Amino acid sequence: MGKVAVGAAVVCAAAVCAAAALVVRHRMKSSGKWAQAISILKEFEEKCGTPISKLKQVADAMTVEMHAGLASEGGSKLKMIISYVDNLPTGDEKGLFYALDLGGTNFRVLRVHLGGKEHRVVKQEFEEVSIPPHLMTGSSDALFDYIASALAKFVATESEGLHFSPDRQRELGFTFSFPVRQTSISSGTLIKWTKGFSIDDTVGQDVVGELTKAMERTGLDMRVTALVNDTIGTLAGGRYNNPDVVAAVILGTGTNAAYVERAHAIPKWHGLLPKSGDMVINMEWGNFRSSHLPITEYDQALDAESLNPGEQIFEKIISGMYLGEIVRRVLCKMAEEAAFFGDTVPAKLKIPFILRTPHMSAMHHDTSPDLKIVAAKLKDILEISNTSLKMRKVIVELCDIVASRGARLSAAGIVGILKKIGRDTVKDGEKQKSVVSLDGGLYEHYTKFRTCMEDTLVELLGEEVSNNIVVEHSNDGSGIGAALLAASHSQYTEADES
């Protein structure tokens, strides 16, 4: 009996020891896994580093590429497209102007009543129309007829006092946010459709010609006086409100920049120099690339698997379309190699683009002591529950690394533009203000991104210079901007003044 009891006690003790050893091993394993997860994060942070010295190299590279793109077609990854906009609005514009903004599955029609210096924008009305999916892959005539008839309906709602004199044609600014080869202020051929559109018979055609023919078929007497993209619209809207605006940057789903260049500084421009001496350049800066950009293995994989590998490299590290996806890819590696979320990799985490930048922003801005917004987002989007506070803190840190890199590189890009136009230094006794108009959901809604970008500008330019540099939010600049450009390029402006 005693022997059995002793034996049982020995077995029991052995079992306890084994269990304890298992716990210790488990702890060691989990602390080893945790250390591995943290080392993945730290290595990523190091590769994303944007010290001021690096940002200055990026800004210089942007300036160099701008020069190259202006010197010759295809001379740089930056297209530096001549927009033919040589008259930005001044505030003196008067009359009733229309705008059509086509950039995705919806389009907007706008009517703006301008009252000159005294009254500015007297009245602004707009209507949003969604495009039926079958028209996005149908014929060119069908799409433009649909747009023209919506425009005609909108024109029919003009209020009594605003009717045009019979001898005066209505004028329209057309914001068309697809790749176009601009041939004049009011013409441009479609290079290719994007964003889900696929209408072969429009490619290679003048989009203004297509719209004009459709308006004629609809019986609408209207003339397109300016064809622009959304970035140039934002620049025009910004300049109308502030004569010191020199550039516009869109930071949204995608990113782009446009600025005012001196016409004589564009070697590839072979036409007559415009009277104003200025020319707006659409940089297409999303396509910027440089050996100085901090590119990680995650960015390389994202690019390789994208629809346009090797293109839009700058956009893929700074814009709203991609920031959340970069976070997902790092989390995925931490889950696969360091069992960050337990022994199995959460299935949802493997789905590309499931983690969108607004989700990332919500987690990044979580100020609750237990980070409950982070917990809720992980549960709702990725179906990951029971995370520890320690894990949630790591995720916030990851969001911060990705957003800071994007914001700081955006600031470097802006400094590159300011350098190109000589606004990055203070000249003796000069107090010239330089205003950059910004628009886009990323800039508008992702507060930490915006603050980081603005702080980095000060860091790069220094206190004295940055006192003269202003970043202004130009809300919906692109819509009203097209109407303002229709006004500043009106066929009647000179006749009215003479």
Coordinates of C-alpha atoms in Angstrom, one line a residue:
M1 CA 0.0 0.0 0.0
G2 CA 2.7 2.4 1.1
K3 CA 4.8 1.5 -2.1
V4 CA 1.8 2.3 -4.3
A5 CA 1.3 5.6 -2.5
V6 CA 5.0 6.5 -2.9
G7 CA 4.9 5.5 -6.5
A8 CA 1.8 7.5 -7.1
A9 CA 3.4 10.5 -5.4
V10 CA 6.5 10.1 -7.6
V11 CA 4.4 9.9 -10.8
C12 CA 2.4 12.9 -9.6
A13 CA 5.5 14.9 -8.9
A14 CA 6.9 13.9 -12.3
A15 CA 3.7 15.0 -14.0
V16 CA 3.8 18.3 -12.1
C17 CA 7.4 18.8 -13.2
A18 CA 6.6 17.9 -16.8
A19 CA 3.6 20.3 -16.8
A20 CA 5.8 23.0 -15.2
A21 CA 8.5 22.4 -17.8
L22 CA 5.8 22.6 -20.5
V23 CA 4.6 26.0 -19.1
V24 CA 8.2 27.2 -19.0
R25 CA 8.8 26.0 -22.6
H26 CA 5.6 27.5 -23.7
R27 CA 6.5 30.8 -22.1
M28 CA 10.0 30.7 -23.6
K29 CA 8.5 29.8 -26.9
S30 CA 5.9 32.6 -26.7
S31 CA 8.5 35.1 -25.4
G32 CA 10.7 33.9 -28.3
K33 CA 7.8 34.4 -30.7
W34 CA 7.0 37.8 -29.2
A35 CA 10.7 38.8 -29.6
Q36 CA 10.5 37.6 -33.2
A37 CA 7.4 39.7 -33.9
I38 CA 9.0 42.8 -32.3
S39 CA 12.1 42.2 -34.4
I40 CA 10.0 42.1 -37.6
L41 CA 8.4 45.4 -36.6
K42 CA 11.8 47.0 -35.7
E43 CA 13.4 45.9 -38.9
F44 CA 10.5 47.4 -40.9
E45 CA 10.7 50.6 -38.9
E46 CA 14.4 50.8 -39.7
K47 CA 13.8 50.3 -43.5
C48 CA 11.0 52.9 -43.4
G49 CA 13.4 55.5 -41.8
T50 CA 13.1 59.1 -43.1
P51 CA 15.8 61.1 -41.3
I52 CA 16.0 64.7 -42.5
S53 CA 19.1 64.0 -44.5
K54 CA 17.3 61.3 -46.5
L55 CA 14.2 63.6 -47.0
K56 CA 16.5 66.4 -48.4
Q57 CA 17.9 63.9 -50.9
V58 CA 14.3 63.0 -51.9
A59 CA 13.4 66.7 -52.3
D60 CA 16.5 67.2 -54.4
A61 CA 15.7 64.2 -56.5
M62 CA 12.1 65.5 -57.1
T63 CA 13.6 68.8 -58.3
V64 CA 16.0 67.0 -60.7
E65 CA 13.3 64.9 -62.1
M66 CA 11.1 67.9 -62.6
H67 CA 13.8 69.6 -64.7
A68 CA 14.3 66.4 -66.7
G69 CA 10.6 66.0 -67.4
L70 CA 10.3 69.6 -68.6
A71 CA 13.3 69.2 -70.8
S72 CA 11.9 66.5 -73.1
E73 CA 9.0 64.1 -73.5
G74 CA 9.9 60.9 -71.7
G75 CA 12.9 62.5 -70.1
S76 CA 11.8 61.5 -66.6
K77 CA 9.5 59.2 -64.7
L78 CA 7.6 62.4 -64.0
K79 CA 5.5 63.2 -67.1
M80 CA 5.4 67.0 -66.4
I81 CA 2.3 67.4 -68.7
I82 CA 1.8 70.8 -70.2
S83 CA -1.8 71.6 -69.3
Y84 CA -2.3 74.6 -71.6
V85 CA -3.8 76.5 -68.6
D86 CA -2.0 79.8 -68.8
N87 CA -4.7 82.0 -67.1
L88 CA -5.6 81.0 -63.5
P89 CA -8.6 82.7 -62.1
T90 CA -8.1 86.1 -60.5
G91 CA -11.4 86.8 -58.8
D92 CA -12.5 89.2 -61.4
E93 CA -14.5 86.6 -63.3
K94 CA -18.2 87.3 -63.8
G95 CA -21.1 85.3 -65.2
L96 CA -22.7 81.9 -65.1
F97 CA -20.4 78.9 -65.8
Y98 CA -20.9 75.1 -65.7
A99 CA -18.6 72.3 -64.8
L100 CA -18.7 68.6 -65.4
D101 CA -16.5 66.4 -63.1
L102 CA -16.0 62.8 -64.4
G103 CA -13.5 60.8 -62.5
G104 CA -15.2 57.5 -61.4
T105 CA -18.5 55.7 -61.2
N106 CA -20.3 59.0 -60.4
F107 CA -20.1 62.3 -62.2
R108 CA -21.1 65.7 -61.0
V109 CA -22.6 68.7 -62.8
L110 CA -22.1 72.1 -61.3
R111 CA -23.4 75.6 -62.0
V112 CA -21.5 78.5 -60.5
H113 CA -22.6 82.2 -60.6
L114 CA -19.6 84.5 -60.3
G115 CA -20.0 88.1 -59.2
G116 CA -16.4 89.5 -59.7
K117 CA -14.2 90.9 -57.0
E118 CA -17.1 92.3 -55.0
H119 CA -19.4 89.3 -54.8
R120 CA -17.1 86.3 -55.6
V121 CA -19.2 83.1 -55.8
V122 CA -22.7 84.3 -55.7
K123 CA -24.3 80.9 -55.9
Q124 CA -23.2 77.4 -56.5
E125 CA -25.4 74.4 -57.3
F126 CA -24.5 70.8 -58.1
E127 CA -26.0 67.4 -58.8
E128 CA -24.4 64.0 -58.5
V129 CA -25.3 61.3 -61.0
S130 CA -24.3 57.7 -60.9
I131 CA -23.3 55.9 -64.1
P132 CA -25.1 52.6 -64.8
P133 CA -22.5 49.8 -64.9
H134 CA -23.4 48.7 -68.5
L135 CA -22.4 52.1 -69.8
M136 CA -18.9 51.8 -68.3
T137 CA -18.1 49.0 -70.8
G138 CA -20.5 49.9 -73.7
S139 CA -20.0 52.4 -76.5
S140 CA -18.5 55.9 -76.4
D141 CA -21.7 57.4 -77.8
A142 CA -23.9 55.7 -75.2
L143 CA -21.7 57.0 -72.3
F144 CA -21.5 60.6 -73.5
D145 CA -25.1 60.7 -74.5
Y146 CA -26.0 59.7 -71.0
I147 CA -23.8 62.5 -69.6
A148 CA -25.1 65.1 -72.0
S149 CA -28.7 64.4 -71.3
A150 CA -28.0 64.7 -67.5
L151 CA -26.3 68.0 -68.2
A152 CA -29.2 69.2 -70.3
K153 CA -31.7 68.3 -67.5
F154 CA -29.5 70.3 -65.1
V155 CA -29.3 73.3 -67.4
A156 CA -33.1 73.3 -67.6
T157 CA -33.2 74.0 -63.9
E158 CA -31.5 77.4 -64.3
S159 CA -33.4 80.0 -62.3
E160 CA -35.3 82.8 -64.2
G161 CA -32.9 85.7 -63.5
L162 CA -29.9 83.7 -64.8
H163 CA -30.9 83.1 -68.5
F164 CA -28.2 83.8 -71.0
S165 CA -28.5 86.4 -73.7
P166 CA -29.4 84.5 -76.9
D167 CA -26.2 85.4 -78.7
R168 CA -24.0 83.9 -75.8
Q169 CA -23.2 80.3 -75.6
R170 CA -23.0 78.5 -72.2
E171 CA -19.5 77.5 -71.2
L172 CA -18.3 74.4 -69.4
G173 CA -15.1 73.4 -67.6
F174 CA -14.6 69.6 -67.9
T175 CA -12.7 67.8 -65.2
F176 CA -11.7 64.5 -66.6
S177 CA -9.6 62.4 -64.3
F178 CA -8.3 59.7 -66.6
P179 CA -5.0 59.6 -68.5
V180 CA -5.3 62.1 -71.4
R181 CA -2.8 63.5 -73.9
Q182 CA -3.6 67.2 -73.8
T183 CA -3.5 68.9 -77.1
S184 CA -4.9 72.4 -76.2
I185 CA -6.7 74.0 -73.3
S186 CA -9.9 72.5 -74.6
S187 CA -8.9 69.2 -76.2
G188 CA -7.2 66.0 -75.3
T189 CA -7.1 62.4 -76.5
L190 CA -7.8 59.5 -74.1
I191 CA -4.7 57.4 -73.5
K192 CA -6.6 54.6 -71.6
W193 CA -9.5 54.1 -69.3
T194 CA -9.0 53.2 -65.6
K195 CA -11.2 52.7 -62.6
G196 CA -13.4 50.0 -64.1
F197 CA -14.2 51.8 -67.4
S198 CA -13.4 49.9 -70.6
I199 CA -14.8 51.5 -73.7
D200 CA -12.5 50.8 -76.6
D201 CA -13.9 53.2 -79.1
T202 CA -13.1 56.2 -76.9
V203 CA -9.4 55.4 -76.7
G204 CA -7.4 57.7 -79.0
Q205 CA -10.4 60.0 -79.4
D206 CA -10.6 63.7 -78.2
V207 CA -12.9 63.4 -75.2
V208 CA -14.1 67.0 -75.6
G209 CA -15.1 66.2 -79.2
E210 CA -17.0 63.1 -77.9
L211 CA -18.8 65.3 -75.3
T212 CA -19.5 68.1 -77.8
K213 CA -21.0 65.7 -80.4
A214 CA -23.2 64.2 -77.6
M215 CA -24.4 67.7 -76.5
E216 CA -25.2 68.5 -80.2
R217 CA -27.3 65.3 -80.4
T218 CA -29.1 66.3 -77.2
G219 CA -29.8 69.8 -78.5
L220 CA -27.7 71.5 -75.8
D221 CA -25.8 74.6 -77.0
M222 CA -22.8 74.6 -74.8
R223 CA -19.0 74.9 -75.4
V224 CA -16.2 73.2 -73.5
T225 CA -13.7 76.0 -72.8
A226 CA -11.3 74.0 -70.5
L227 CA -10.4 70.4 -70.2
V228 CA -8.5 69.8 -66.9
N229 CA -7.8 67.1 -64.3
D230 CA -8.7 67.3 -60.6
T231 CA -5.3 68.5 -59.5
I232 CA -5.4 71.5 -61.8
G233 CA -9.0 72.2 -60.7
T234 CA -7.8 72.3 -57.1
L235 CA -5.0 74.7 -58.1
A236 CA -7.5 77.0 -59.8
G237 CA -9.9 76.8 -56.9
G238 CA -7.1 77.6 -54.5
R239 CA -5.8 80.5 -56.6
Y240 CA -9.3 82.1 -56.9
N241 CA -9.4 82.3 -53.1
N242 CA -5.8 83.3 -52.6
P243 CA -3.5 84.9 -55.2
D244 CA -0.4 83.5 -53.4
V245 CA -1.3 79.9 -54.3
V246 CA 1.7 78.4 -56.3
A247 CA 0.9 74.6 -56.3
A248 CA -1.8 72.1 -55.5
V249 CA -1.4 68.6 -54.1
I250 CA -4.0 65.8 -53.9
L251 CA -3.5 63.3 -51.2
G252 CA -6.5 60.9 -51.4
T253 CA -6.9 57.4 -52.7
G254 CA -4.3 58.4 -55.3
T255 CA -1.9 61.3 -55.3
N256 CA -0.8 64.0 -57.7
A257 CA 0.6 67.6 -57.8
A258 CA 0.4 70.5 -60.2
Y259 CA 2.1 73.9 -60.0
V260 CA 2.6 77.2 -61.8
E261 CA 5.8 77.2 -63.9
R262 CA 7.4 80.1 -65.8
A263 CA 6.7 79.3 -69.5
H264 CA 10.3 80.1 -70.6
A265 CA 11.6 77.4 -68.1
I266 CA 9.9 74.6 -70.2
P267 CA 12.4 73.6 -72.9
K268 CA 10.0 71.0 -74.4
W269 CA 7.3 73.8 -75.0
H270 CA 7.6 74.8 -78.6
G271 CA 4.5 77.0 -79.0
L272 CA 4.3 80.7 -78.6
L273 CA 4.9 81.9 -75.1
P274 CA 1.6 82.7 -73.4
K275 CA 0.8 86.4 -72.6
S276 CA 0.8 85.7 -68.9
G277 CA 4.2 84.1 -69.0
D278 CA 2.9 81.2 -66.9
M279 CA 2.0 77.6 -67.6
V280 CA 0.4 75.2 -65.2
I281 CA 2.2 71.8 -65.2
N282 CA 0.5 68.6 -64.2
M283 CA 3.3 66.6 -62.7
E284 CA 1.8 63.2 -62.3
W285 CA 4.0 62.9 -59.3
G286 CA 2.6 59.5 -58.2
N287 CA 5.0 58.0 -60.8
F288 CA 8.1 59.6 -59.1
R289 CA 10.8 57.1 -58.1
S290 CA 14.3 57.5 -56.7
S291 CA 17.0 55.3 -55.2
H292 CA 16.6 57.6 -52.1
L293 CA 13.0 56.4 -51.4
P294 CA 12.8 54.0 -48.4
I295 CA 11.4 50.9 -50.1
T296 CA 10.8 47.7 -48.1
E297 CA 10.2 44.1 -49.0
Y298 CA 6.5 44.7 -48.4
D299 CA 6.4 47.6 -50.9
Q300 CA 8.2 45.5 -53.5
A301 CA 5.7 42.6 -53.0
L302 CA 2.7 45.0 -53.2
D303 CA 4.1 46.5 -56.4
A304 CA 4.9 43.2 -58.0
E305 CA 1.3 42.0 -57.4
S306 CA -0.4 45.2 -58.4
L307 CA -2.1 46.0 -61.7
N308 CA 0.7 48.3 -62.8
P309 CA 4.0 46.8 -61.6
G310 CA 7.0 49.3 -61.7
E311 CA 4.6 52.2 -62.1
Q312 CA 3.4 54.8 -59.5
I313 CA 6.0 53.8 -56.9
F314 CA 5.7 57.1 -55.0
E315 CA 1.9 56.8 -54.9
K316 CA 2.2 53.2 -53.6
I317 CA 4.1 54.4 -50.5
I318 CA 2.2 57.6 -49.7
S319 CA -1.4 57.4 -50.8
G320 CA -4.6 56.3 -49.2
M321 CA -5.2 53.4 -51.6
Y322 CA -2.1 51.6 -50.2
L323 CA -1.3 52.6 -46.6
G324 CA -3.7 50.1 -45.0
E325 CA -2.5 47.3 -47.3
I326 CA 1.1 47.9 -46.3
V327 CA 0.0 47.5 -42.6
R328 CA -1.8 44.3 -43.5
R329 CA 1.2 42.8 -45.2
V330 CA 3.5 43.4 -42.2
L331 CA 0.9 42.0 -39.8
C332 CA 0.6 38.9 -42.1
K333 CA 4.4 38.3 -41.8
M334 CA 4.2 38.7 -38.1
A335 CA 1.3 36.2 -38.0
E336 CA 3.1 33.7 -40.3
E337 CA 6.6 33.9 -38.9
A338 CA 6.0 34.8 -35.2
A339 CA 2.5 33.4 -34.5
F340 CA 1.5 37.0 -33.6
F341 CA -2.2 36.1 -33.5
G342 CA -1.7 32.5 -32.2
D343 CA -0.8 29.3 -33.9
T344 CA -3.0 29.8 -37.0
V345 CA -2.8 32.8 -39.4
P346 CA -6.3 34.5 -39.4
A347 CA -7.9 33.7 -42.8
K348 CA -9.2 37.3 -43.3
L349 CA -5.7 38.7 -42.8
K350 CA -4.6 37.0 -46.0
I351 CA -7.1 39.0 -48.2
P352 CA -5.4 41.8 -50.0
F353 CA -6.8 45.3 -49.4
I354 CA -9.2 44.1 -46.7
L355 CA -7.6 46.6 -44.3
R356 CA -8.4 50.0 -45.7
T357 CA -6.7 53.2 -44.8
P358 CA -9.8 54.6 -42.9
H359 CA -9.6 51.5 -40.7
M360 CA -5.9 52.1 -40.1
S361 CA -6.5 55.8 -39.3
A362 CA -9.2 54.8 -36.7
M363 CA -6.8 52.5 -35.0
H364 CA -3.9 55.0 -35.1
H365 CA -6.1 57.7 -33.5
D366 CA -7.4 55.4 -30.7
T367 CA -6.9 57.3 -27.4
S368 CA -8.9 54.9 -25.1
P369 CA -6.7 53.5 -22.4
D370 CA -7.3 49.9 -23.4
L371 CA -7.3 50.7 -27.2
K372 CA -10.8 49.4 -27.6
I373 CA -11.2 50.8 -31.1
V374 CA -8.2 48.8 -32.2
A375 CA -9.8 45.7 -30.6
A376 CA -13.1 46.4 -32.4
K377 CA -11.5 46.9 -35.8
L378 CA -9.5 43.7 -35.5
K379 CA -12.6 41.8 -34.6
D380 CA -15.0 43.4 -37.2
I381 CA -12.6 43.4 -40.2
L382 CA -10.2 40.6 -39.6
E383 CA -12.3 38.4 -37.2
I384 CA -9.4 38.5 -34.7
S385 CA -10.6 38.6 -31.1
N386 CA -9.0 38.3 -27.6
T387 CA -5.9 40.4 -28.4
S388 CA -3.8 41.6 -25.5
L389 CA -3.2 45.3 -24.9
K390 CA 0.5 44.7 -25.6
M391 CA -0.4 43.4 -29.1
R392 CA -2.8 46.3 -29.8
K393 CA 0.0 48.8 -28.9
V394 CA 2.3 47.1 -31.4
I395 CA -0.4 47.5 -34.1
V396 CA -0.8 51.2 -33.3
E397 CA 3.0 51.6 -33.6
L398 CA 2.9 49.8 -37.0
C399 CA 0.2 52.3 -38.2
D400 CA 2.4 55.1 -37.0
I401 CA 5.5 53.9 -38.9
V402 CA 3.5 53.5 -42.2
A403 CA 1.6 56.9 -41.9
S404 CA 4.7 58.8 -40.8
R405 CA 6.8 57.5 -43.7
G406 CA 4.0 58.6 -46.2
A407 CA 3.5 62.0 -44.6
R408 CA 7.2 62.8 -44.4
L409 CA 7.8 61.8 -48.0
S410 CA 4.8 63.9 -49.1
A411 CA 6.4 66.9 -47.4
A412 CA 9.7 66.1 -49.2
G413 CA 7.9 66.1 -52.5
I414 CA 6.3 69.5 -51.7
V415 CA 9.8 70.9 -50.8
G416 CA 11.0 69.6 -54.2
I417 CA 8.4 71.7 -56.0
L418 CA 9.1 74.8 -53.8
K419 CA 12.9 74.4 -54.7
K420 CA 12.1 74.2 -58.4
I421 CA 10.3 77.5 -58.3
G422 CA 12.7 79.2 -56.0
R423 CA 10.4 79.4 -53.0
D424 CA 12.5 77.4 -50.6
T425 CA 14.6 80.2 -49.4
V426 CA 14.0 83.7 -48.0
K427 CA 15.3 86.5 -50.2
D428 CA 16.6 89.6 -48.3
G429 CA 13.7 91.7 -47.1
E430 CA 11.2 89.7 -49.1
K431 CA 8.0 88.5 -47.3
Q432 CA 6.6 86.6 -50.3
K433 CA 4.0 84.1 -49.1
S434 CA 3.8 80.8 -51.0
V435 CA 0.6 78.9 -50.6
V436 CA 0.1 75.2 -51.4
S437 CA -3.6 74.0 -51.8
L438 CA -4.2 70.5 -50.5
D439 CA -7.2 68.3 -51.1
G440 CA -8.1 64.7 -50.8
G441 CA -9.5 62.4 -48.1
L442 CA -6.2 61.3 -46.7
Y443 CA -5.1 64.8 -46.0
E444 CA -8.5 65.9 -44.8
H445 CA -9.5 63.0 -42.6
Y446 CA -6.2 61.3 -41.4
T447 CA -5.2 63.9 -38.8
K448 CA -1.9 62.3 -37.7
F449 CA -0.9 62.1 -41.3
R450 CA -1.7 65.8 -41.9
T451 CA 0.0 67.0 -38.7
C452 CA 3.1 64.9 -39.4
M453 CA 3.4 66.2 -43.0
E454 CA 3.0 69.9 -41.8
D455 CA 5.6 69.4 -39.0
T456 CA 8.0 67.8 -41.5
L457 CA 7.7 70.8 -43.8
V458 CA 8.8 73.1 -41.0
E459 CA 11.7 70.7 -40.2
L460 CA 12.9 70.6 -43.8
L461 CA 12.5 74.3 -44.6
G462 CA 13.5 75.8 -41.2
E463 CA 11.5 78.2 -39.1
E464 CA 12.3 81.4 -41.1
V465 CA 11.3 80.0 -44.5
S466 CA 8.3 78.0 -43.3
N467 CA 6.8 81.2 -41.8
N468 CA 6.2 82.2 -45.5
I469 CA 4.9 78.8 -46.6
V470 CA 1.2 78.1 -46.0
V471 CA -0.6 74.8 -46.6
E472 CA -4.3 75.4 -47.1
H473 CA -7.1 72.9 -47.4
S474 CA -9.0 73.6 -50.7
N475 CA -12.2 71.7 -50.2
D476 CA -13.7 70.5 -53.4
G477 CA -11.4 72.7 -55.3
S478 CA -11.6 70.4 -58.3
G479 CA -15.3 70.8 -59.0
I480 CA -15.6 74.6 -58.7
G481 CA -12.0 74.9 -60.1
A482 CA -13.2 73.6 -63.5
A483 CA -16.0 76.2 -63.6
L484 CA -13.5 78.9 -62.7
L485 CA -11.2 77.8 -65.5
A486 CA -14.1 77.9 -67.9
A487 CA -14.5 81.5 -66.8
S488 CA -10.8 82.5 -67.0
H489 CA -10.6 80.9 -70.5
S490 CA -14.0 82.2 -71.7
Q491 CA -14.3 83.1 -75.4
Y492 CA -16.2 86.2 -74.2
T493 CA -13.7 87.6 -71.7
E494 CA -11.7 89.8 -74.1
A495 CA -14.8 90.9 -76.1
D496 CA -16.5 92.0 -72.9
E497 CA -13.5 94.0 -71.8
S498 CA -13.0 95.8 -75.1

